[in-house]
Short mmCIF file of C-alpha atoms in Angstrom, two decimals:
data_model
loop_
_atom_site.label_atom_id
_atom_site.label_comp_id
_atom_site.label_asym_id
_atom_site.label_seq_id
_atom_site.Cartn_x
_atom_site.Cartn_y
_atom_site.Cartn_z
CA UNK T 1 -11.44 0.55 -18.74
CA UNK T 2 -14.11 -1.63 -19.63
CA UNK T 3 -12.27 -4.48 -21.45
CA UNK T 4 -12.46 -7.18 -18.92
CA UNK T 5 -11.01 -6.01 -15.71
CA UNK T 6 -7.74 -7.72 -14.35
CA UNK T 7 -6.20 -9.43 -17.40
CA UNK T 8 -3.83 -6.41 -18.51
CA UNK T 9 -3.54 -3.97 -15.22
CA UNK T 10 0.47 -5.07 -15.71
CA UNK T 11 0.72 -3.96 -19.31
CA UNK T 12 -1.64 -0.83 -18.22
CA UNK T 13 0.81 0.17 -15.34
CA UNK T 14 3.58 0.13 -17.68
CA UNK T 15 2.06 2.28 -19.98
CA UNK T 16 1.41 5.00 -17.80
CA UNK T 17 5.07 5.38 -16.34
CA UNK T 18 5.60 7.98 -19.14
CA UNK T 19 3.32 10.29 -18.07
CA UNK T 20 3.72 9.72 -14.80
CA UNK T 21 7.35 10.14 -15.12
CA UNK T 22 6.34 13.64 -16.61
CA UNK T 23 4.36 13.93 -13.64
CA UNK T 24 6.63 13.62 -10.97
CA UNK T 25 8.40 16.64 -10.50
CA UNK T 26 5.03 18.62 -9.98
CA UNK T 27 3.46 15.59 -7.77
CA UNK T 28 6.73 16.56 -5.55
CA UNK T 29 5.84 20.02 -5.82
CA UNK T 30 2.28 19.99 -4.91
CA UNK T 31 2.64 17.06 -2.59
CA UNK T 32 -0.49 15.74 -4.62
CA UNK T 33 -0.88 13.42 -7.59
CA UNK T 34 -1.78 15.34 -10.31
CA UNK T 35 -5.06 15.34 -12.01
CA UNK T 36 -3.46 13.71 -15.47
CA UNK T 37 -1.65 10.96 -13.51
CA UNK T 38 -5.21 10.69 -11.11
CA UNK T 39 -7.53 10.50 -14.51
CA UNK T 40 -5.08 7.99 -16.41
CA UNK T 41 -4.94 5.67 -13.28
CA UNK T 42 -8.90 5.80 -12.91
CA UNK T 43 -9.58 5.50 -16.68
CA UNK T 44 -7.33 2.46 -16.46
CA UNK T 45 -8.87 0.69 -14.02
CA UNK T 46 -5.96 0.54 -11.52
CA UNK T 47 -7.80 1.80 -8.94
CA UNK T 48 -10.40 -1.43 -8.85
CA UNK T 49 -7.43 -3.67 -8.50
CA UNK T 50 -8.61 -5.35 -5.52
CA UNK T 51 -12.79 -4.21 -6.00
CA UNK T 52 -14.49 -7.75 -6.21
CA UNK T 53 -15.81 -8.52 -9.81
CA UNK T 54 -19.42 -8.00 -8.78
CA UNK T 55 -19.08 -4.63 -7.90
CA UNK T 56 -16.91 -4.53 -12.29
CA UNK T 57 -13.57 -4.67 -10.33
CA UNK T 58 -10.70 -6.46 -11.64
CA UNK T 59 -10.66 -8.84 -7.80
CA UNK T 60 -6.76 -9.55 -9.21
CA UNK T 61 -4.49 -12.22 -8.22
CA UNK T 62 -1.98 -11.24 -4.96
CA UNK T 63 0.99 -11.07 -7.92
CA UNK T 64 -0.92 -9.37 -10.38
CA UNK T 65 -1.53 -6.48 -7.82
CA UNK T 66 2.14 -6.42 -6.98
CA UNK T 67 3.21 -6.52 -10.42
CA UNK T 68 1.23 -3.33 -10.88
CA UNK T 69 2.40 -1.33 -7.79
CA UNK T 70 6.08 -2.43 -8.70
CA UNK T 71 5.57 -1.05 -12.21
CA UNK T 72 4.07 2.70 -11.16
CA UNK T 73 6.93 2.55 -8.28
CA UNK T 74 9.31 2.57 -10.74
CA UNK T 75 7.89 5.54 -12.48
CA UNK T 76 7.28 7.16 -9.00
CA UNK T 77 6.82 6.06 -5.45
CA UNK T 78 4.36 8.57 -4.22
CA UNK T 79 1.90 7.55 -7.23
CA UNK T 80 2.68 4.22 -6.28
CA UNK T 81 1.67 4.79 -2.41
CA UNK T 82 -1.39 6.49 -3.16
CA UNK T 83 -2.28 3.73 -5.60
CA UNK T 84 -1.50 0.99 -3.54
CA UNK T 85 -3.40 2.39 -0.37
CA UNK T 86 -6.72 2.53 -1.96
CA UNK T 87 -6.59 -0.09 -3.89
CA UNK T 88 -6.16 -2.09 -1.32
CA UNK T 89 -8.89 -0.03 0.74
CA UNK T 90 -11.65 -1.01 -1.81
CA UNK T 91 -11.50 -4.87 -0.42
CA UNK T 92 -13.66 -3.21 2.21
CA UNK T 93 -16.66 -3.69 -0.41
CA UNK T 94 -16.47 -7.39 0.65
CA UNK T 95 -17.65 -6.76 3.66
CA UNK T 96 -20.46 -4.01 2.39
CA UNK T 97 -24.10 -4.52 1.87
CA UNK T 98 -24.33 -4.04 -2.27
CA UNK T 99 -25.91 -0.81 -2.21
CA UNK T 100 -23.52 0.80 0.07
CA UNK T 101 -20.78 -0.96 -1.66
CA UNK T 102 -22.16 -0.07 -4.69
CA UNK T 103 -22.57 3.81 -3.60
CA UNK T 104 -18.58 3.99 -2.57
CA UNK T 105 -16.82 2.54 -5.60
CA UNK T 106 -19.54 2.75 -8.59
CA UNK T 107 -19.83 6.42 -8.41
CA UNK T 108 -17.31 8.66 -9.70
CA UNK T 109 -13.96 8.72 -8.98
CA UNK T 110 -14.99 5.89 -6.39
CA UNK T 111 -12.16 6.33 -4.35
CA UNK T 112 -11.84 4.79 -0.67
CA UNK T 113 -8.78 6.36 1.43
CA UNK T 114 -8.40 5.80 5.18
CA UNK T 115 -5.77 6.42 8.06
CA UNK T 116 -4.65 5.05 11.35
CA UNK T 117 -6.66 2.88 14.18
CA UNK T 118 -7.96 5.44 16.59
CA UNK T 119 -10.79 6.84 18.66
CA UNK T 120 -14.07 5.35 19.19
CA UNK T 121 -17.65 6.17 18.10
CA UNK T 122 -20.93 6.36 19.86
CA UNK T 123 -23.76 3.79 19.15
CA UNK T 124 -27.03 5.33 18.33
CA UNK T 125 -30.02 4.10 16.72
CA UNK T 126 -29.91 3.02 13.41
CA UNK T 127 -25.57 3.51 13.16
CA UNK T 128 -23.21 5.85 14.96
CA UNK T 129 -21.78 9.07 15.90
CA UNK T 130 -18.28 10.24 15.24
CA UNK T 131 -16.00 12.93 16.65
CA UNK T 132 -12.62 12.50 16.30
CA UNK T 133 -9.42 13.12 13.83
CA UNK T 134 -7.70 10.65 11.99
CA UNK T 135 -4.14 11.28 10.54
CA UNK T 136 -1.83 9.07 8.00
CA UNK T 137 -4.69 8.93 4.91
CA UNK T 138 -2.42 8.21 1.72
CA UNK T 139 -4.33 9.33 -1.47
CA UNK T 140 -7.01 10.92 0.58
CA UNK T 141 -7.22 13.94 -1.72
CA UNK T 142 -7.83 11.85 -4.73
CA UNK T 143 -10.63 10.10 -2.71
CA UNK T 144 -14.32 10.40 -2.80
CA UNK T 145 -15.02 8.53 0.78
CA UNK T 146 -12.98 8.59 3.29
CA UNK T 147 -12.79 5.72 6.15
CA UNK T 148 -12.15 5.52 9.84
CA UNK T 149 -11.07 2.38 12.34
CA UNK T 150 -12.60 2.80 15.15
CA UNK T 151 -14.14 1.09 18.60
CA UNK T 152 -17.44 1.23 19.38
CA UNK T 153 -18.94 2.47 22.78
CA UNK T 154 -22.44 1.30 23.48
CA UNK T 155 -24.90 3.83 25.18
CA UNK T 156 -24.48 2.78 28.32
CA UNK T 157 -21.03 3.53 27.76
CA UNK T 158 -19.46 -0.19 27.57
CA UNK T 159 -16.60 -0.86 25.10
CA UNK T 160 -18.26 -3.07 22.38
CA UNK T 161 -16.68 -6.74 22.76
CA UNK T 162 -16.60 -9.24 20.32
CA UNK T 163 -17.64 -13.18 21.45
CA UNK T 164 -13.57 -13.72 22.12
CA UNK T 165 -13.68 -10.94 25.06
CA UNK T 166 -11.60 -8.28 22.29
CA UNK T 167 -12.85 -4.74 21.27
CA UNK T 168 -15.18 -4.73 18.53
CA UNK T 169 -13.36 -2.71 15.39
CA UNK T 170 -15.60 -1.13 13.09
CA UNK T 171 -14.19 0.61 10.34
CA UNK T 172 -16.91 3.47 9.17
CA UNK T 173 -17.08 5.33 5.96
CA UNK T 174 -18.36 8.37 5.15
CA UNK T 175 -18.21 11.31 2.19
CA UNK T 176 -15.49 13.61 1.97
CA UNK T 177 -17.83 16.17 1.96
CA UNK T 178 -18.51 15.08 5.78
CA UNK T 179 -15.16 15.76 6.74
CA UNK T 180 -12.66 18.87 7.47
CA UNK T 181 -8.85 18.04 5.96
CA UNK T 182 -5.87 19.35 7.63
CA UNK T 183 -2.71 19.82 5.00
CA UNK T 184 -0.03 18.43 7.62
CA UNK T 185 2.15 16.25 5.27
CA UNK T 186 5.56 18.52 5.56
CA UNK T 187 7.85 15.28 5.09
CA UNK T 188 11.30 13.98 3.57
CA UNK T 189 10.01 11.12 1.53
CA UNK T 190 6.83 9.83 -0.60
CA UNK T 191 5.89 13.80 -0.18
CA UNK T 192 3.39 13.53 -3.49
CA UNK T 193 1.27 11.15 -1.21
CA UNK T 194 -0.85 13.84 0.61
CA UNK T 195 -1.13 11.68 3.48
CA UNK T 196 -2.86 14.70 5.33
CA UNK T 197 -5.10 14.66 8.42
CA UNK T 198 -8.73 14.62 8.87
CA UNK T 199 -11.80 15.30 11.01
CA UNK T 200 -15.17 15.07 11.84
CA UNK T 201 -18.28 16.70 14.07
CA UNK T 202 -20.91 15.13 15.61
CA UNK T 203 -21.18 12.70 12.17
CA UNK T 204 -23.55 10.49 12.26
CA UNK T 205 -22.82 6.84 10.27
CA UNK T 206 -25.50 4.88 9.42
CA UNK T 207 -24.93 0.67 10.30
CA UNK T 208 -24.65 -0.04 6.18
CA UNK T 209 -21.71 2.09 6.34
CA UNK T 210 -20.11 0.86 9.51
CA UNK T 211 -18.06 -2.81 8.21
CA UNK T 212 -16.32 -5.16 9.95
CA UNK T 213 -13.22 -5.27 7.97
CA UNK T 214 -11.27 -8.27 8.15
CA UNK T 215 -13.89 -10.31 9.89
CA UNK T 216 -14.18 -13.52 8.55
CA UNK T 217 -17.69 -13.88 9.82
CA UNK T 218 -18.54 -10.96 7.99
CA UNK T 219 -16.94 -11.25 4.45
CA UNK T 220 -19.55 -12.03 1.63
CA UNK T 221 -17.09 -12.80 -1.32
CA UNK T 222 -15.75 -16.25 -1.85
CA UNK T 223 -12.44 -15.33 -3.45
CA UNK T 224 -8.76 -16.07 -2.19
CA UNK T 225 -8.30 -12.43 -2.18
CA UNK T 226 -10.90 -12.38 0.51
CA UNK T 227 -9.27 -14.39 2.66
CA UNK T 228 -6.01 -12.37 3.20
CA UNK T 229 -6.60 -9.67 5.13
CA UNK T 230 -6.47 -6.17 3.90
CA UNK T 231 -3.33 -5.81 6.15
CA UNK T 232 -1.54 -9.03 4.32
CA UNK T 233 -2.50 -6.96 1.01
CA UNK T 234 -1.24 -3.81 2.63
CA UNK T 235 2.35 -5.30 3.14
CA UNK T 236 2.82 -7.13 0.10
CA UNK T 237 1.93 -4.36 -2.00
CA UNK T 238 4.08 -1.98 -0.43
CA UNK T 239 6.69 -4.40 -0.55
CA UNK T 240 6.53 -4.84 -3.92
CA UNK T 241 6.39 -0.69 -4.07
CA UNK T 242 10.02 -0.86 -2.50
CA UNK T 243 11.26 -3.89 -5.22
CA UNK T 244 9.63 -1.02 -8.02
CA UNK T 245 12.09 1.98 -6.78
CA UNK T 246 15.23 -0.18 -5.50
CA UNK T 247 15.11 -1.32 -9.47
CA UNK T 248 14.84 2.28 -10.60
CA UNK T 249 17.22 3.28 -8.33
CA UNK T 250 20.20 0.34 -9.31
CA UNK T 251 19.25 1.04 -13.34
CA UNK T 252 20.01 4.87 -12.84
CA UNK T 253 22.75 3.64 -11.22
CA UNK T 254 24.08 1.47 -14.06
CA UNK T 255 23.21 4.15 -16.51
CA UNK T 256 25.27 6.75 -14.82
CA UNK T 257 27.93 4.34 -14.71
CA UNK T 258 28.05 3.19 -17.99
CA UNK T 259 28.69 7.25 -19.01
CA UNK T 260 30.45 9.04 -16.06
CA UNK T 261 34.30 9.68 -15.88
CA UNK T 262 34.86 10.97 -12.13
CA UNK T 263 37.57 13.39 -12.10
CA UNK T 264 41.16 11.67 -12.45
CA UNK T 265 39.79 8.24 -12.92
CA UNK T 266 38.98 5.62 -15.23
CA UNK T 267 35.56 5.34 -16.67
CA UNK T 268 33.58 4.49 -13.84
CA UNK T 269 32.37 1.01 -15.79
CA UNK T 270 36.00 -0.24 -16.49
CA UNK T 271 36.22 0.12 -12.22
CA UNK T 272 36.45 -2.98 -10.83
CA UNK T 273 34.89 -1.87 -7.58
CA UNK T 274 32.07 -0.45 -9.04
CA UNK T 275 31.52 -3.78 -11.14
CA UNK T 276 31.55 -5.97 -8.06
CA UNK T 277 28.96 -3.22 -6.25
CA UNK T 278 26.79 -3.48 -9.55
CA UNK T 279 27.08 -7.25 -9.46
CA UNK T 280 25.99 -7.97 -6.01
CA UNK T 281 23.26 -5.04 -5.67
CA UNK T 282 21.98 -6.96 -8.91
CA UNK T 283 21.82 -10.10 -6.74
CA UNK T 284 20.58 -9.05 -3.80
CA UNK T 285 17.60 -6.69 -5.56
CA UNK T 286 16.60 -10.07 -7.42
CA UNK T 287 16.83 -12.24 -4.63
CA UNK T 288 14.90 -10.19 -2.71
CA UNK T 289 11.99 -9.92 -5.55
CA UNK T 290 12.49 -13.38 -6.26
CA UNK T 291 12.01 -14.57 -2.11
CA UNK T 292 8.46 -12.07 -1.79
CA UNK T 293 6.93 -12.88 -5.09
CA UNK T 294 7.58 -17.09 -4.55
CA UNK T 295 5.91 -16.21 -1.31
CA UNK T 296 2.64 -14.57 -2.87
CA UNK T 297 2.79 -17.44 -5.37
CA UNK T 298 2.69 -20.38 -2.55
CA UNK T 299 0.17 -18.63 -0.44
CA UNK T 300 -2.02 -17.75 -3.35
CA UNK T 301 -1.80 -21.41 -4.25
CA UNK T 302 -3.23 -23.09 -1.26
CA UNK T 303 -6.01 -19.84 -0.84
CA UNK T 304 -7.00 -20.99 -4.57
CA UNK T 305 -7.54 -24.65 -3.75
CA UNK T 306 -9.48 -23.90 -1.25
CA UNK T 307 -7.70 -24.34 2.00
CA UNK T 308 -8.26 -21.79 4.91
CA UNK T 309 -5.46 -18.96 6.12
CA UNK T 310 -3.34 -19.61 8.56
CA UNK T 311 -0.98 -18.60 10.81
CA UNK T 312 2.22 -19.88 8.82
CA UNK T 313 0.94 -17.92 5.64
CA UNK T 314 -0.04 -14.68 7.89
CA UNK T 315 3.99 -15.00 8.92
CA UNK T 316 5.00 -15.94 5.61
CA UNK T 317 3.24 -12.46 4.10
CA UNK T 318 4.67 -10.73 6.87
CA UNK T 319 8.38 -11.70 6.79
CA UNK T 320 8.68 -11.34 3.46
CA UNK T 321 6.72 -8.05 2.87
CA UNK T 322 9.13 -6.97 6.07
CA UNK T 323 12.49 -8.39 4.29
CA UNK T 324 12.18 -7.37 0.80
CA UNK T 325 11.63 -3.37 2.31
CA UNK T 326 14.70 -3.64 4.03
CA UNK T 327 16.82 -5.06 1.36
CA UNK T 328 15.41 -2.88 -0.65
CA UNK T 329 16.73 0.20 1.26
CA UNK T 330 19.95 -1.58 1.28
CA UNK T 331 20.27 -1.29 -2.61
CA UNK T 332 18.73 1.73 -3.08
CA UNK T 333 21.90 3.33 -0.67
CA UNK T 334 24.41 1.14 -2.41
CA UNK T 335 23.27 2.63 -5.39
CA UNK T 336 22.93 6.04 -4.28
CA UNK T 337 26.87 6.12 -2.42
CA UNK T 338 27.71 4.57 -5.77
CA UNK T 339 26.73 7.57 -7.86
CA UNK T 340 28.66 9.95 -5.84
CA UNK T 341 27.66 13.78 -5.83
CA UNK T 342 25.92 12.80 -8.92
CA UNK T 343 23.10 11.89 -6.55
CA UNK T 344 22.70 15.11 -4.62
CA UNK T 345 21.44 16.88 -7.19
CA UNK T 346 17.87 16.92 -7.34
CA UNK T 347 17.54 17.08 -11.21
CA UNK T 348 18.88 13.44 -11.41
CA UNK T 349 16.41 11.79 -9.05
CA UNK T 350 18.46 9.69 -7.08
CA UNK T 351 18.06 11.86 -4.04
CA UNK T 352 14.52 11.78 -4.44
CA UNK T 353 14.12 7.88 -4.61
CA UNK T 354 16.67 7.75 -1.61
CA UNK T 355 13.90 10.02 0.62
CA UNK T 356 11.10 8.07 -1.12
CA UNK T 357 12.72 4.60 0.02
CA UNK T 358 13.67 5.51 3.08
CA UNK T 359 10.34 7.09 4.22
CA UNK T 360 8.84 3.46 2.97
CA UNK T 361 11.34 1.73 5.76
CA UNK T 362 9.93 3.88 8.42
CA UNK T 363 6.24 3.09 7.94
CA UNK T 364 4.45 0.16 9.24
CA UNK T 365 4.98 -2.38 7.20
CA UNK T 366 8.75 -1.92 7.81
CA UNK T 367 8.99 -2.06 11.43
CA UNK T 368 11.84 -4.39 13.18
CA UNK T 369 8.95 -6.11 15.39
CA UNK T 370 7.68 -8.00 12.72
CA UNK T 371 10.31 -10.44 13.01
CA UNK T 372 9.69 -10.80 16.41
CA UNK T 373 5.88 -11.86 15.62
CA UNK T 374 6.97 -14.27 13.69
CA UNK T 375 9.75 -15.30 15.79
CA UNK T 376 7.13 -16.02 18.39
CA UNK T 377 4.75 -17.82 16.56
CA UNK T 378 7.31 -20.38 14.99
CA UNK T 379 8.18 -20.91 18.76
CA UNK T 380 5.02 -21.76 19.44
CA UNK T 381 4.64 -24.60 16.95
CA UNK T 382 0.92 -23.26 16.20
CA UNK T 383 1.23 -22.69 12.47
CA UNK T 384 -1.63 -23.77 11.87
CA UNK T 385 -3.88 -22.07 13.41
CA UNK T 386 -6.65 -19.54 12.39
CA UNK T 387 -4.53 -16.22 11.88
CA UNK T 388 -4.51 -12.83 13.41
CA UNK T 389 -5.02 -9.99 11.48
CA UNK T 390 -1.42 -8.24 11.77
#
């Protein structure tokens, strides 16, 4: 973990899919990650992906990071989830005065999970007060702090408004220890993510600990990474989650086929209908990987030689990250019809990647609207304009 962070987290992810592997039938059980997969991805460095160097994180290229979630989705996808949630969470310390920074990520485990946009908190002197619940925090019980998106009411009981007329978003962090957790993640798919519920009381947050994610005129690292916004890194990651158990998925699939004899056939490889489904779900899975990562690459380009975000990389992320998840389901069932009542059985795992992927396609990043944001803002013709964080 201390060799220099970033130049192996590839090779690292790879090395862990054996245990992990091992892993996954009691992640599924628990509906946690388990403390060996937890320790190996902590002692590795994974989690500090995205952690600016300062703070002895790895600050990793946009393909790097990808590379590594689609290497621990192919193991297993709710490792991958939790993985790729709070990595991305701990860009946050960008926006962080040092210490607090510093107190979140450089003290053991140093884990940052958060959920959904909601509620608003109370300005008081010196920070805020929170009292609310918060539901949809992936990795939350491997976390240490625990984070919370939130508007801000001032005393007088105004809606805080930024200089554009919009609510003021504050995203506030605060020890576990400070919160209740509710176990409410009874789901199909990615069920080892623990993406539980939780709450606070009266908690107050003081203004060190209250960042303005995602605000440009608040970030105090220089990097590309920095630019994107944790959103961008959100989708990208996830979409290269999807890529990571579509190819698991299609190489079970060409295993099984390579061995199985259904009953009162031919070998199911000398089928010439399965060959043409192999062949084409082999195309589309590496077009799709081929189309997001080529996007990364481009954006990543112009963010390293120093030209500002815009709105035509924003859309660029977006479709992409949005495409590749649904292609991505599509091979993942063309692979799991393929396999016949193989799949159904849970001991072979295809069942389990089909609920994984398909639970992926219903989250955020996957939603049908996306391509009508970026319908509408190539009908605009403003490309080039500063982006909104979507």
């Amino acid at each position: 973990m201390n060799r220099h962070p970033g130049v192996d987290l590839v090779e690292r992810a790879r090395a862990l899919a054996p245990l992990i592997v091992r892993e996954a039938d009691e992640i599924e059980r628990t509906r946690r990650l388990t403390p060996a997969v937890t320790s190996a991805l902590i002692e590795n460095g994974l989690y500090r992906a995205l952690l600016p160097k300062r703070f002895g994180g790895a600050e990793a290229a946009l393909e790097t990071f990808m590379q590594m979630q689609e290497e621990i989705a192919k193991a297993d996808a709710s490792t991958a989830w939790c993985l790729g949630q709070c990595s991305v969470c701990a860009m946050t310390a960008a926006y962080l005065d040092p210490d607090a920074a510093n107190e979140i990520f450089n003290v053991a485990p140093g884990i940052l999970a958060w959920g959904a946009i909601k509620h608003e908190v109370q300005a008081v002197p010196g920070g805020y007060k929170a009292n609310a619940r918060w539901d949809f925090a992936s990795g939350m019980r491997q976390a240490s702090w625990l984070g919370a998106h939130v508007g801000v009411v001032e005393a007088d009981g105004a809606p805080r408004r930024k200089a554009d007329g919009s609510p003021e978003i504050r995203t506030i962090l605060f020890p576990i220890g400070s919160a209740a957790l509710h176990d409410v993640w009874d789901v199909i798919g990615l069920r080892g993510t623990g993406t539980d519920s939780y709450s606070v009381d009266n908690l107050f947050i003081p203004d060190k600990f209250a960042a303005l994610r995602d605000e440009p005129e608040a970030r105090r690292e220089d990097g590309p990474l920095y630019k994107l916004s944790t959103n961008m890194v959100f989708s990208m990651g996830f979409a290269a989650t999807s890529v990571g158990v579509a190819r698991a998925t299609l190489d079970a699939a060409i295993d099984l086929a390579r061995a199985k004899t259904p009953q009162a056939q031919k070998t199911m490889r000398e089928n010439n209908a399965v060959q043409g489904v192999i062949g084409r779900a082999e195309a589309q899975l590496r077009a799709t990987r081929a189309y997001l990562y080529s996007t990364a690459a481009e954006v990543w380009r112009d963010l390293s030689q120093g030209m500002a975000l815009t709105e035509a990389h924003r859309i660029a992320l977006r479709i992409a990250a949005t495409w590749t998840i649904h292609q991505s389901a599509a091979v993942v069932d063309t692979a799991y019809h393929m396999a016949g009542a193989t799949a159904v059985f849970s001991a072979n795992k295809f069942e389990r990647r089909f609920r994984d992927m398909h639970a992926i396609a219903q989250q955020i990043q996957g939603r049908d609207s996306h391509y009508e944001d970026v319908g509408k803002v190539i009908l605009s013709g403003d490309l080039d304009a500063s982006p909104t964080a979507r």
